Coordinates of C-alpha atoms and ligand atoms in Angstrom, one line a residue:
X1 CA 0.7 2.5 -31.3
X2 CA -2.1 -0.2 -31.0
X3 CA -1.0 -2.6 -27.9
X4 CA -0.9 -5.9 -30.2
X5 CA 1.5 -4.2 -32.5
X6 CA 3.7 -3.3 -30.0
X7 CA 4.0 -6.4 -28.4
X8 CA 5.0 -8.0 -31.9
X9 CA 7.4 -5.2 -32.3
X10 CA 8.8 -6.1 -28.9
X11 CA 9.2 -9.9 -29.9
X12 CA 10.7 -9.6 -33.0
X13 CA 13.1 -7.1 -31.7
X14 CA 13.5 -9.3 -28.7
X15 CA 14.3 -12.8 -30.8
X16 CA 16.7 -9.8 -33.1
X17 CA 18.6 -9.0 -30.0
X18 CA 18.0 -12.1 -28.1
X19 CA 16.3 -11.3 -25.0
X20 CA 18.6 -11.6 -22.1
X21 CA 17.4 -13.6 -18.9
X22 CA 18.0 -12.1 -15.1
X23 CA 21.9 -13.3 -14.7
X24 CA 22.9 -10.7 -17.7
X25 CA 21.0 -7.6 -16.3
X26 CA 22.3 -5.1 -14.2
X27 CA 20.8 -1.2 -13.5
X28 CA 19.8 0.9 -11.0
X29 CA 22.6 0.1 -8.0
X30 CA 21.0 -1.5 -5.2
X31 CA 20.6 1.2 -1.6
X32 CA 23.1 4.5 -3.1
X33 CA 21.9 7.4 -4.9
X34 CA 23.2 10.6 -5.2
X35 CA 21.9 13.4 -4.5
X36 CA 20.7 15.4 -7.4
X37 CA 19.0 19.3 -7.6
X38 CA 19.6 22.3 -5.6
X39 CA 18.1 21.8 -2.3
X40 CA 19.2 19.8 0.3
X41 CA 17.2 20.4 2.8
X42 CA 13.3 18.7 2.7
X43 CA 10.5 21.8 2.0
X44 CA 9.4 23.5 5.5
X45 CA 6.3 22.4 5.5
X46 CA 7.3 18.6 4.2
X47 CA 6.3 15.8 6.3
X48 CA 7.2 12.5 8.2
X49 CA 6.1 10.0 9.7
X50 CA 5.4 6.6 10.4
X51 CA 3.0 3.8 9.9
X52 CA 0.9 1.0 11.2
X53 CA -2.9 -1.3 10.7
X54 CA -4.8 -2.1 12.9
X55 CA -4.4 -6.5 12.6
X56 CA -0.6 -6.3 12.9
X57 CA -0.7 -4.2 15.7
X58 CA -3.5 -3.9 18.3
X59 CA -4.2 -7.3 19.5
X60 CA -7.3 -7.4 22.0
X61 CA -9.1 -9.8 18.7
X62 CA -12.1 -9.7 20.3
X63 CA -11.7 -8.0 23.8
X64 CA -14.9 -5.3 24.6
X65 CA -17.6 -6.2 21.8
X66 CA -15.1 -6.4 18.6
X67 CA -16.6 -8.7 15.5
X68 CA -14.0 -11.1 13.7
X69 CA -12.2 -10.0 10.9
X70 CA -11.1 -11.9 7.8
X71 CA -7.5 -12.4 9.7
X72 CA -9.2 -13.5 12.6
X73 CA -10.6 -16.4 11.0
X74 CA -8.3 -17.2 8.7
X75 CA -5.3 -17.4 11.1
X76 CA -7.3 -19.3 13.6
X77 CA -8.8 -21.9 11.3
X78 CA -5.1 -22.1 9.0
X79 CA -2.3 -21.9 11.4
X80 CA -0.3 -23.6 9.1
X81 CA -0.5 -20.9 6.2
X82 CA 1.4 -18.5 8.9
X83 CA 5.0 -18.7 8.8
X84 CA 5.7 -19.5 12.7
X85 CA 1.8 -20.6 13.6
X86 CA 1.1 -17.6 15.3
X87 CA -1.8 -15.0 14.7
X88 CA -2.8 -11.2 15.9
X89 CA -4.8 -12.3 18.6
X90 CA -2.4 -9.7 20.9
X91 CA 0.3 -8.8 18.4
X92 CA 1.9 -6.0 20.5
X93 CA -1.1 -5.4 22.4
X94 CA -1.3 -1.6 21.4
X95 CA -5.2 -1.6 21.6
X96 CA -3.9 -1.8 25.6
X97 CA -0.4 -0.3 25.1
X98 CA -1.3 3.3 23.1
X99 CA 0.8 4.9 25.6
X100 CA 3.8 3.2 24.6
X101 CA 3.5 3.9 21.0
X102 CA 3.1 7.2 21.7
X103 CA 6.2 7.4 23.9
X104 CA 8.1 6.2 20.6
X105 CA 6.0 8.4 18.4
X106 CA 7.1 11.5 20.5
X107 CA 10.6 10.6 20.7
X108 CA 10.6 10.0 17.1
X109 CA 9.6 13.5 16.6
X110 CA 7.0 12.5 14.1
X111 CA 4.6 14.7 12.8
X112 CA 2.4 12.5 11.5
X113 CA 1.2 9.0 12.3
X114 CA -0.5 6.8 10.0
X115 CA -2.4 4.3 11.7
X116 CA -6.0 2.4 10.9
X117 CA -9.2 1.6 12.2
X118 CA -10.4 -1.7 12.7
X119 CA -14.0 -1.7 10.8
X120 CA -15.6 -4.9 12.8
X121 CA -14.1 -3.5 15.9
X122 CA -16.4 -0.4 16.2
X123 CA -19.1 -2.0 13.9
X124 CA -18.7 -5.0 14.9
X125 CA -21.8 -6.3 12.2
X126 CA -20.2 -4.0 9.6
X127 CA -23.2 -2.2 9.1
X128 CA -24.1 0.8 11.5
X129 CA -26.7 -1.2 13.3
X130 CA -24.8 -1.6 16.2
X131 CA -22.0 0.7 16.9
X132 CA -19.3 0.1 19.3
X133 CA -18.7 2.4 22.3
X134 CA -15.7 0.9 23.8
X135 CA -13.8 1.0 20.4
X136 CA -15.0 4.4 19.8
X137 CA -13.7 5.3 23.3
X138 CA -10.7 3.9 22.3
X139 CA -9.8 5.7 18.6
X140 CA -11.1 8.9 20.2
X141 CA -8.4 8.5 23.4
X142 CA -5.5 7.8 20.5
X143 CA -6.8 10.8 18.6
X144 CA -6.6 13.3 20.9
X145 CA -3.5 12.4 22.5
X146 CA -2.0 12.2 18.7
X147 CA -2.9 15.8 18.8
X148 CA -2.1 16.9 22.4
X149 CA 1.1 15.9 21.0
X150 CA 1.3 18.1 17.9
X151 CA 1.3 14.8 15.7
X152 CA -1.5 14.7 13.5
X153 CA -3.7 11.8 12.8
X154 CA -3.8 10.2 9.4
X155 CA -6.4 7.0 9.1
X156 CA -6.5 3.8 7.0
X157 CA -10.2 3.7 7.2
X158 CA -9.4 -0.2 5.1
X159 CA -6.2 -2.0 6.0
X160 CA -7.0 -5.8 5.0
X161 CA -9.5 -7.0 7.8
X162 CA -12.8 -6.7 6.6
X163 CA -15.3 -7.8 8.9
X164 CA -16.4 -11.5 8.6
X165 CA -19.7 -11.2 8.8
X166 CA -19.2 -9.6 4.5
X167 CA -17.8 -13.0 3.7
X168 CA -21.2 -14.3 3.6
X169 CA -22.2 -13.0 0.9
X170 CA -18.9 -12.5 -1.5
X171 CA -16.6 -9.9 0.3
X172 CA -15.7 -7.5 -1.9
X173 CA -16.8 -9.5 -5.0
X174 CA -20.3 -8.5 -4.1
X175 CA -21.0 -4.7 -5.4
X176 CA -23.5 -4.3 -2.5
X177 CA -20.0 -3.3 -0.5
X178 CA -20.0 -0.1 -2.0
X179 CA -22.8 0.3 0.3
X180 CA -21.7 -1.3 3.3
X181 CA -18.2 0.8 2.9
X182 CA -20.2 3.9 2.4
X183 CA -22.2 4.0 5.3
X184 CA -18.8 2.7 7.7
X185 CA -17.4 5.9 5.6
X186 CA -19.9 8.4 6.7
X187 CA -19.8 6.6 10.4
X188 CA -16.4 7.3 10.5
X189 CA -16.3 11.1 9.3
X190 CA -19.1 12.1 11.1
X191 CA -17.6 10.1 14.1
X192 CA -13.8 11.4 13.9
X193 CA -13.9 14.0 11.2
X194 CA -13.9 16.8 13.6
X195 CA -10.2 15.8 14.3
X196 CA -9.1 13.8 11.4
X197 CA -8.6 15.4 8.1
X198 CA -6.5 12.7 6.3
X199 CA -8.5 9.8 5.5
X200 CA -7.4 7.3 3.2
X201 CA -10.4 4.7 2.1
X202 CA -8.5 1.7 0.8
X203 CA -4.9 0.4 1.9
X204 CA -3.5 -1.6 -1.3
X205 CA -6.6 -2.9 -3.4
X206 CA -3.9 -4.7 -6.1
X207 CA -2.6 -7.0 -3.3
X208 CA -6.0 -7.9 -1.0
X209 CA -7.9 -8.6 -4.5
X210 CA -5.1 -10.8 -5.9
X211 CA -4.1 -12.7 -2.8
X212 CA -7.9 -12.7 -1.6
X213 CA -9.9 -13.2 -4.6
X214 CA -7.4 -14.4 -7.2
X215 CA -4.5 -16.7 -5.9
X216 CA -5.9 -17.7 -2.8
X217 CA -2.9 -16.7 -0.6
X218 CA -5.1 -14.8 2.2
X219 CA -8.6 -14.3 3.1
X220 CA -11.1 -14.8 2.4
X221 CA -9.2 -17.6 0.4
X222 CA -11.4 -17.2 -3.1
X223 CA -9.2 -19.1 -5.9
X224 CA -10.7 -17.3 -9.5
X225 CA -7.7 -15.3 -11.0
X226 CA -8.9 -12.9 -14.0
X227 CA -12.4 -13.0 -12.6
X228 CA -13.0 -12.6 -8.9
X229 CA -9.5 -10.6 -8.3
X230 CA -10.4 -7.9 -11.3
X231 CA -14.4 -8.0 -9.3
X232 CA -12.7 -7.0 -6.5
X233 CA -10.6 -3.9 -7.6
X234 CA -13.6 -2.8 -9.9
X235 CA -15.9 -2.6 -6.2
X236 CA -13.0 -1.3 -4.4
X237 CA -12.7 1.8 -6.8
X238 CA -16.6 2.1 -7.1
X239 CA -16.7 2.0 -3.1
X240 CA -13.7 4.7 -2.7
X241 CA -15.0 7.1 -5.5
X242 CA -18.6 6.6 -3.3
X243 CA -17.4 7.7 0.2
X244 CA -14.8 10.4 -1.4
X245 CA -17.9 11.9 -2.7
X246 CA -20.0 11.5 0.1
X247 CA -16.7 13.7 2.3
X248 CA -17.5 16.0 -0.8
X249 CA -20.8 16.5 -0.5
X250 CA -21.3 16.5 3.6
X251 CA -18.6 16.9 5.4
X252 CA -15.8 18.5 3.4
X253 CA -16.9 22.4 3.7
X254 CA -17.1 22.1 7.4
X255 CA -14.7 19.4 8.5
X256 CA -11.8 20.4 5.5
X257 CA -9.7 17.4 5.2
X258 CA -8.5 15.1 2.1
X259 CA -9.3 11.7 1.2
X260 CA -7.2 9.6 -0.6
X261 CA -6.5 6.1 -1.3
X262 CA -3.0 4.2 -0.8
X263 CA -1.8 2.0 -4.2
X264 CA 1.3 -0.4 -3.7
X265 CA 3.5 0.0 -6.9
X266 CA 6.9 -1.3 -7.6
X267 CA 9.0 0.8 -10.9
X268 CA 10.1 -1.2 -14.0
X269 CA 13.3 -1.5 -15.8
X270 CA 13.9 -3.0 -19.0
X271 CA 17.5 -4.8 -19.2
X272 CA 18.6 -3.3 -22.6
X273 CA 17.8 0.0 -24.6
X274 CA 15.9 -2.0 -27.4
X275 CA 13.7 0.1 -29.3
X276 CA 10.1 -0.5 -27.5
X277 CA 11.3 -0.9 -24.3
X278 CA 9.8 2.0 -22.9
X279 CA 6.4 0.5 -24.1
X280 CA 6.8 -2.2 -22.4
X281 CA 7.9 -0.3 -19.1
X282 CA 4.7 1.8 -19.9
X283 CA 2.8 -1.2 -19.5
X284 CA 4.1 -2.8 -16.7
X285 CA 3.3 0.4 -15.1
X286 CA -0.1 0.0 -16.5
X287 CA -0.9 -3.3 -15.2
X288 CA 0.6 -1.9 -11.6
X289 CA 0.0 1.7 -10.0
X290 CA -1.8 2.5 -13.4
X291 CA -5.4 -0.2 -12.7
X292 CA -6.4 1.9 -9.9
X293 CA -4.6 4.8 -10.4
X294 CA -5.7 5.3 -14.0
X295 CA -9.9 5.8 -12.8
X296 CA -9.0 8.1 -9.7
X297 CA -6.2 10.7 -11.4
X298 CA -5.9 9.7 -15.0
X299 CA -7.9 11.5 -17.6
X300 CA -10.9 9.3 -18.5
X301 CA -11.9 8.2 -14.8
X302 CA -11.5 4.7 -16.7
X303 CA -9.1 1.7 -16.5
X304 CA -5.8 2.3 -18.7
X305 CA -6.9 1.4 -22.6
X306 CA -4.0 -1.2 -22.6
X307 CA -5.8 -2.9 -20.3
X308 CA -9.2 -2.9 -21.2
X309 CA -8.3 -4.0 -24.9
X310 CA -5.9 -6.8 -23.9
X311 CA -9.1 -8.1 -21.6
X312 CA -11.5 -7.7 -23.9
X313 CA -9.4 -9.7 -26.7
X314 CA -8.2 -12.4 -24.3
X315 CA -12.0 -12.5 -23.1
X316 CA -12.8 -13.6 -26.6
X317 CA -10.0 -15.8 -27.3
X318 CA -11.3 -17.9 -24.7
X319 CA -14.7 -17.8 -26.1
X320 CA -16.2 -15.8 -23.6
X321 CA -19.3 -13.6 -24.2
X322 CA -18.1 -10.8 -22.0
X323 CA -15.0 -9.1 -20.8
X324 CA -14.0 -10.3 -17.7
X325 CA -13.0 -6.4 -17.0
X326 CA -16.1 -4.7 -17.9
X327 CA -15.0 -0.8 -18.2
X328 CA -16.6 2.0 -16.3
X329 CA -20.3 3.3 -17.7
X330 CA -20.4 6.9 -17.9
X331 CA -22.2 7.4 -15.0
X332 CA -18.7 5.8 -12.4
X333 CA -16.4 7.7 -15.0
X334 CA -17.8 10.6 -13.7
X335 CA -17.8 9.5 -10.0
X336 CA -14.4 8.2 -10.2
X337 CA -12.6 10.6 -12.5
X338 CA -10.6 13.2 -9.8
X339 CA -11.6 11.0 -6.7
X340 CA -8.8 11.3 -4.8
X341 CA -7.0 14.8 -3.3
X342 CA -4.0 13.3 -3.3
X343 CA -2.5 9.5 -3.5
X344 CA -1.0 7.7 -1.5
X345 CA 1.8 5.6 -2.6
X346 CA 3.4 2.4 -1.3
X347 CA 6.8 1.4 -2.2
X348 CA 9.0 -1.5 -1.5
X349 CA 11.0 -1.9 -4.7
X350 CA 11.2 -2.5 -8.4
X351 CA 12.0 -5.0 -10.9
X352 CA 13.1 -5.3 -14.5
X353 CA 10.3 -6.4 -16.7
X354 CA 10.2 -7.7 -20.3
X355 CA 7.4 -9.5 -22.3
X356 CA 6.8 -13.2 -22.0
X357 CA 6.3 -15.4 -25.2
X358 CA 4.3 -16.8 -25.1
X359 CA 2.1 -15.0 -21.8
X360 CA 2.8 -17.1 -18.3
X361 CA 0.3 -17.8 -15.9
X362 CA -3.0 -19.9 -15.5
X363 CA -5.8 -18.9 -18.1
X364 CA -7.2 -16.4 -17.4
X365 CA -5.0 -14.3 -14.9
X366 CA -3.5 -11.0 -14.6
X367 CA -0.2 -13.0 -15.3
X368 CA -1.6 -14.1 -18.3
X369 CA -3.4 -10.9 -19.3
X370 CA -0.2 -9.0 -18.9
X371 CA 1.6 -11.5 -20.7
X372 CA 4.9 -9.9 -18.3
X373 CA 7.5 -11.2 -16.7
X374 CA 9.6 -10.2 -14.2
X375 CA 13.5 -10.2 -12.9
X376 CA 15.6 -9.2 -10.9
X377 CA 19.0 -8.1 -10.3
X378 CA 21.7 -10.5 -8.8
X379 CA 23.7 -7.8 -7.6
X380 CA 20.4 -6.4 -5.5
X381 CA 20.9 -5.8 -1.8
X382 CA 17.5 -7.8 -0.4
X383 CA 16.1 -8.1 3.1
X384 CA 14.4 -10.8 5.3
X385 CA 11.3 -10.8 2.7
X386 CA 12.0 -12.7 -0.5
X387 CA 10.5 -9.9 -2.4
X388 CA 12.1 -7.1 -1.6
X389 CA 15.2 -5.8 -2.8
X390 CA 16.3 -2.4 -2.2
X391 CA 15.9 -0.5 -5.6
X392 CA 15.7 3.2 -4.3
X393 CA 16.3 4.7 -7.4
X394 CA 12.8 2.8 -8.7
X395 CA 11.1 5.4 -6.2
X396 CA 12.6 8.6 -7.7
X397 CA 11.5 7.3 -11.0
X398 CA 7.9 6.3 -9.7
X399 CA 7.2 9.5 -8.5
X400 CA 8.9 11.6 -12.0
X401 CA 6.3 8.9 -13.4
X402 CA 3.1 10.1 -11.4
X403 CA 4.0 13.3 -11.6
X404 CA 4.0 12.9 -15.7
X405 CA 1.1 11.2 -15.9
X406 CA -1.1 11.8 -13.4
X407 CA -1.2 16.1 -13.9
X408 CA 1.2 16.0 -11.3
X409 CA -0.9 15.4 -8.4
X410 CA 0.4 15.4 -4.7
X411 CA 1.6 12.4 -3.2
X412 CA 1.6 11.5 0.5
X413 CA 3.9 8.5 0.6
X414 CA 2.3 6.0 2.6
X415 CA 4.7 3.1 3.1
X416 CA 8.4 2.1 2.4
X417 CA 10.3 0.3 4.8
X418 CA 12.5 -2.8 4.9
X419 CA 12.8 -6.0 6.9
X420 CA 15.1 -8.0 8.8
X421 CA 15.2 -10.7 11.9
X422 CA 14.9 -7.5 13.8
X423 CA 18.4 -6.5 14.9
X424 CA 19.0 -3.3 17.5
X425 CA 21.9 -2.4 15.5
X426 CA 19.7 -2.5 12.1
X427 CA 22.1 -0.6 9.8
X428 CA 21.1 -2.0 6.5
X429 CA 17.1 -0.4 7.5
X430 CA 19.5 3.0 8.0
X431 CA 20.6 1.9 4.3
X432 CA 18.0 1.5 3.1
X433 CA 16.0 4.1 4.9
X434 CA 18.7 7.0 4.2
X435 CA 19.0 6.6 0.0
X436 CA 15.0 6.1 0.0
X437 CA 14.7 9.8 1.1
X438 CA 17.4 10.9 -1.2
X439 CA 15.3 9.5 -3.7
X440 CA 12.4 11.5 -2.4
X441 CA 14.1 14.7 -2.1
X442 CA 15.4 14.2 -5.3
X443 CA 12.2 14.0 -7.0
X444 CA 11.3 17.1 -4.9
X445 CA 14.1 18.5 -6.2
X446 CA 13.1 17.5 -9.9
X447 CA 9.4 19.0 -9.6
X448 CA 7.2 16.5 -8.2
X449 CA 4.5 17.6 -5.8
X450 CA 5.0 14.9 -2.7
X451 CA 4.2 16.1 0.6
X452 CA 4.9 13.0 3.3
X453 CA 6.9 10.3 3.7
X454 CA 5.7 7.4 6.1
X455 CA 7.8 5.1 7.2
X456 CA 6.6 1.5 7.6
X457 CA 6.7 0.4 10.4
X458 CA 6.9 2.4 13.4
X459 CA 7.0 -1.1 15.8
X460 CA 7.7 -4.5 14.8
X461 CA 4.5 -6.3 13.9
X462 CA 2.2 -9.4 12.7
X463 CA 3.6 -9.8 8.8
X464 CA 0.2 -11.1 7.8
X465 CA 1.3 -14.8 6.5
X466 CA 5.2 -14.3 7.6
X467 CA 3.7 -14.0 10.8
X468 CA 6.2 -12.7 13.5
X469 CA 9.3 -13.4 11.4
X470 CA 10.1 -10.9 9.4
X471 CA 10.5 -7.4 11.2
X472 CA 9.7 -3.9 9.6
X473 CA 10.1 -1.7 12.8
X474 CA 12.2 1.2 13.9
X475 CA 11.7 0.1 17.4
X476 CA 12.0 -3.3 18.6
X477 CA 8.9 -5.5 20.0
X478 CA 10.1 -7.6 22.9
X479 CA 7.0 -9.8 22.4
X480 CA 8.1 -12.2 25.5
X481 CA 8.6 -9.5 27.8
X482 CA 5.3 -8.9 30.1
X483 CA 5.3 -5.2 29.2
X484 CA 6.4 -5.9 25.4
X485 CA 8.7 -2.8 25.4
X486 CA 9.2 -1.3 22.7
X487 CA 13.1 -0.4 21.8
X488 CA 14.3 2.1 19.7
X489 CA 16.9 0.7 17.1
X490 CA 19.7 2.3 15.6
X491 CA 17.2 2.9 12.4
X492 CA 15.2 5.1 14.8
X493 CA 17.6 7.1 16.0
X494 CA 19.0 8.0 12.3
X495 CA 15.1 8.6 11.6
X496 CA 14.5 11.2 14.3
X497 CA 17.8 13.0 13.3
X498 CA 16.4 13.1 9.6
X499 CA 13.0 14.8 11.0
X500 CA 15.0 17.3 13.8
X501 CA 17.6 18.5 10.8
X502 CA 15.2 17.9 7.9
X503 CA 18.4 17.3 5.7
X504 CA 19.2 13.7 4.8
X505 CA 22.6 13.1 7.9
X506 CA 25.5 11.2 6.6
X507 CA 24.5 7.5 7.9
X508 CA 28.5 7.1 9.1
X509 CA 27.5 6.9 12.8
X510 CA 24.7 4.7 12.3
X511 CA 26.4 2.3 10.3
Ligands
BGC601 C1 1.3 -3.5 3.7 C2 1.7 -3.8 5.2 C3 2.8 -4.8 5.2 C4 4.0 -4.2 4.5 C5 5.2 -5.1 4.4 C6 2.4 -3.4 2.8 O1 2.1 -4.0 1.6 O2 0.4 -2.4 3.6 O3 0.6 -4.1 5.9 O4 3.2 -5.1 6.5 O5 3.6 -4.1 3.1 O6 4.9 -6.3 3.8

């Protein structure tokens, strides 16, 4: 069915059976689910472990030759946009403090830690011109002791902080960083690709476009919704497909790693059965996971159709020329299409979703382009965030949906984690934590090809514009100590016996 007629179908059905509003809805029970399928034990050769970036964590913001990031700046001209004022400039120091995380990383029993590399600290101009010896010293040191530890290295090469010095000339609006991210790509496999053989290019393009480039809500602070924000994904994609194929072509036969790139996505209910509701589901999943996902795994190596049409009309409607989302030529659909050995999934939480008439949001926007809305449930457990409510059923359902429509390709998941005011005795994070793997190992359990599980975060960190108060860690930061300890909480502790039994433990004594 065309998109248009389905949306009228929707409304008409919706006015029919008047369209409830978030107080009536109820689904998927907030932090239970039961187990489902015949195993109950996680695959052999399944992984965990946890995860981290480079901004929230290291600190040293300009110690030994490193270039400014984007957060740099931002945070030290716009204090006031931070929660509490405060910035990464030391965060919990662990460009100083490695051997601390890795105390907790080994006692954790990981074995796998996610972490990233900060671009402008080893080039600290972006491009390769000058390369940084003390920050190579210092992402070789945590590599090797990763592996004299059994726990395998897997690196963020993009986690939020571009350099600067890109600003200048339109960040990631500006296709020439395809070429820029290339050659940092080729520096950093040729650099660390002897060791590392998970790389993932991009950390979350949806959200660092949209707050970046279309809202305005973090750096580099470009307001242009529908424009600069859909510029942004469209390089982002055209600068991942360029350095997977680069790994490809020089490095892959003798080095033999992945690359992949890491998409947030929430899943999508609809409050009632009404006939079309899985359309609208479908779309909501288009307009999420599916605008990057779609190029990389999806048939065409080209945006969802939905979306292109919807642009293209709403382009015209407001008596544009051009599509603001100009779809792949045949020369990226190629380049794109099977970029990605496996994909790495975020996942917080989920919302129900139903069409909005008419579409909310400025014009143009992805609000508006969408023409969505979304809602919650009342009954929703939800954490320190405002967003995030814990829905783990939405992540068994995510991954039955990338398994259907993506040819069932492996998934590493990259994130999920909660937050609080960062409690020892965290037993909602246990919670939370304990029915997210169910969900996982139901979907295991159900066919779906997902291989890791990271946890986010493995210490308390900088929550970009919450600053330091919200807390995602499994071990405490005591940020006014002198020796910022790190403390394992009760969340750890269940987490460790997860990875030593590799069965999902009743939560009884952690709760
Ligand atoms: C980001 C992390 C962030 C976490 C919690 C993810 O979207 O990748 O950097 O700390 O969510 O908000």
């Amino acid at each position: 069915m065309q998109p248009e007629m389905g949306q009228q179908l929707a409304l008409v059905l919706c006015l029919l059976i008047a369209c409830v509003d978030s107080q009536y809805i109820s689904g998927p029970e907030s932090c239970q689910l039961q187990h489902k399928g015949n195993n109950t034990k996680f695959p052999k050769e399944f992984a965990f472990g946890v995860a981290t970036a480079a901004y929230q964590i290291e600190g040293a913001w300009n110690a030994d030759g490193k270039g400014p990031s984007i957060w740099d700046t931002y945070t030290h001209i716009h204090p006031d946009r931070i929660a509490d004022h405060s910035n990464g400039d030391n965060a919990a120091e662990s460009y100083y403090r490695f051997a601390q995380d890795l105390v907790a990383l080994k006692e954790l029993k990981v074995d796998f830690y996610r972490f990233s590399i900060s671009w402008s600290r080893v080039l600290p101009r972006a491009d390769t011109t000058v390369q940084n010896q003390k920050a190579i010293a210092y992402y070789n040191m945590v590599i090797n002791k990763l592996l004299e530890n059994n726990i395998e290295p897997m690196v963020t090469m993009y986690h939020y902080d571009m350099p600067d010095e890109l600003t200048k000339f339109g960040g990631f609006t500006n296709e020439i960083m395809i070429k820029y991210f290339r050659y940092y790509a080729d520096f950093l496999f040729k650099t660390f690709g002897d060791r590392v053989k998970k790389w993932i290019t991009f950390n979350e393009p949806f959200d660092y476009c949209m707050q970046g480039y279309g809202n305005a809500e973090s750096p580099p602070i470009v307001h242009a919704p529908g424009v600069a924000d859909y510029l942004c994904m469209d390089n982002t994609l055209r600068a991942h497909a360029t350095a997977y194929r680069l790994y490809k072509a020089k490095y892959a036969s003798s080095q033999g790693g992945k690359v992949g790139i890491t998409i947030s996505s929430r899943f999508y209910y609809t409050s009632t059965k009404y006939f079309g509701s899985d359309e609208v589901v479908d779309r909501a999943m288009q307009y999420a996971l599916g605008w990057l996902a779609h190029p990389i795994y999806g048939a065409s190596g080209n945006y969802p159709y939905t979306i292109i049409e919807d642009i293209l009309s709403n382009s015209v409607k407001e008596g544009l020329a051009w599509t603001r989302l100009r779809p792949f030529n045949k020369y990226w659909t190629e380049i794109l299409k099977g970029s990605g050995d496996f994909l790495g999934l975020n996942y917080y939480t989920s919302r129900f979703v139903k069409m909005s008439y008419p579409a909310e949001g400025e014009i143009p926007s992805w609000e508006h382009d969408s023409g969505l809305k979304y809602l919650i449930d009342k009954n929703w457990k939800r954490a320190k965030s405002k967003w995030l409510y814990c829905v783990p059923q939405g992540l068994e359902d995510i991954l039955k949906w990338i398994r259907d429509n993506y040819n069932n390709v492996e998934v590493y998941i990259t994130e999920n984690g909660w937050s609080d005011d960062g409690a020892l005795n965290d037993t909602d994070r246990v919670t939370y934590l304990k029915s997210h793997l169910q969900a996982v190992l139901n979907a295991i359990n159900d066919g779906c090809n997902v291989t890791h599980y990271s946890h986010w975060s493995l210490i308390d960190n900088f929550e970009w514009n919450m600053g330091f108060t919200e807390k995602f860690g499994l071990y405490y930061l005591n940020m006014t100590s002198e020796n910022k300890e790190r403390v394992a909480k009760k969340s750890a502790h269940y987490y460790r016996s997860v990875i030593e039994s590799r069965k999902i433990p009743s939560s009884d004594k952690f709760v």
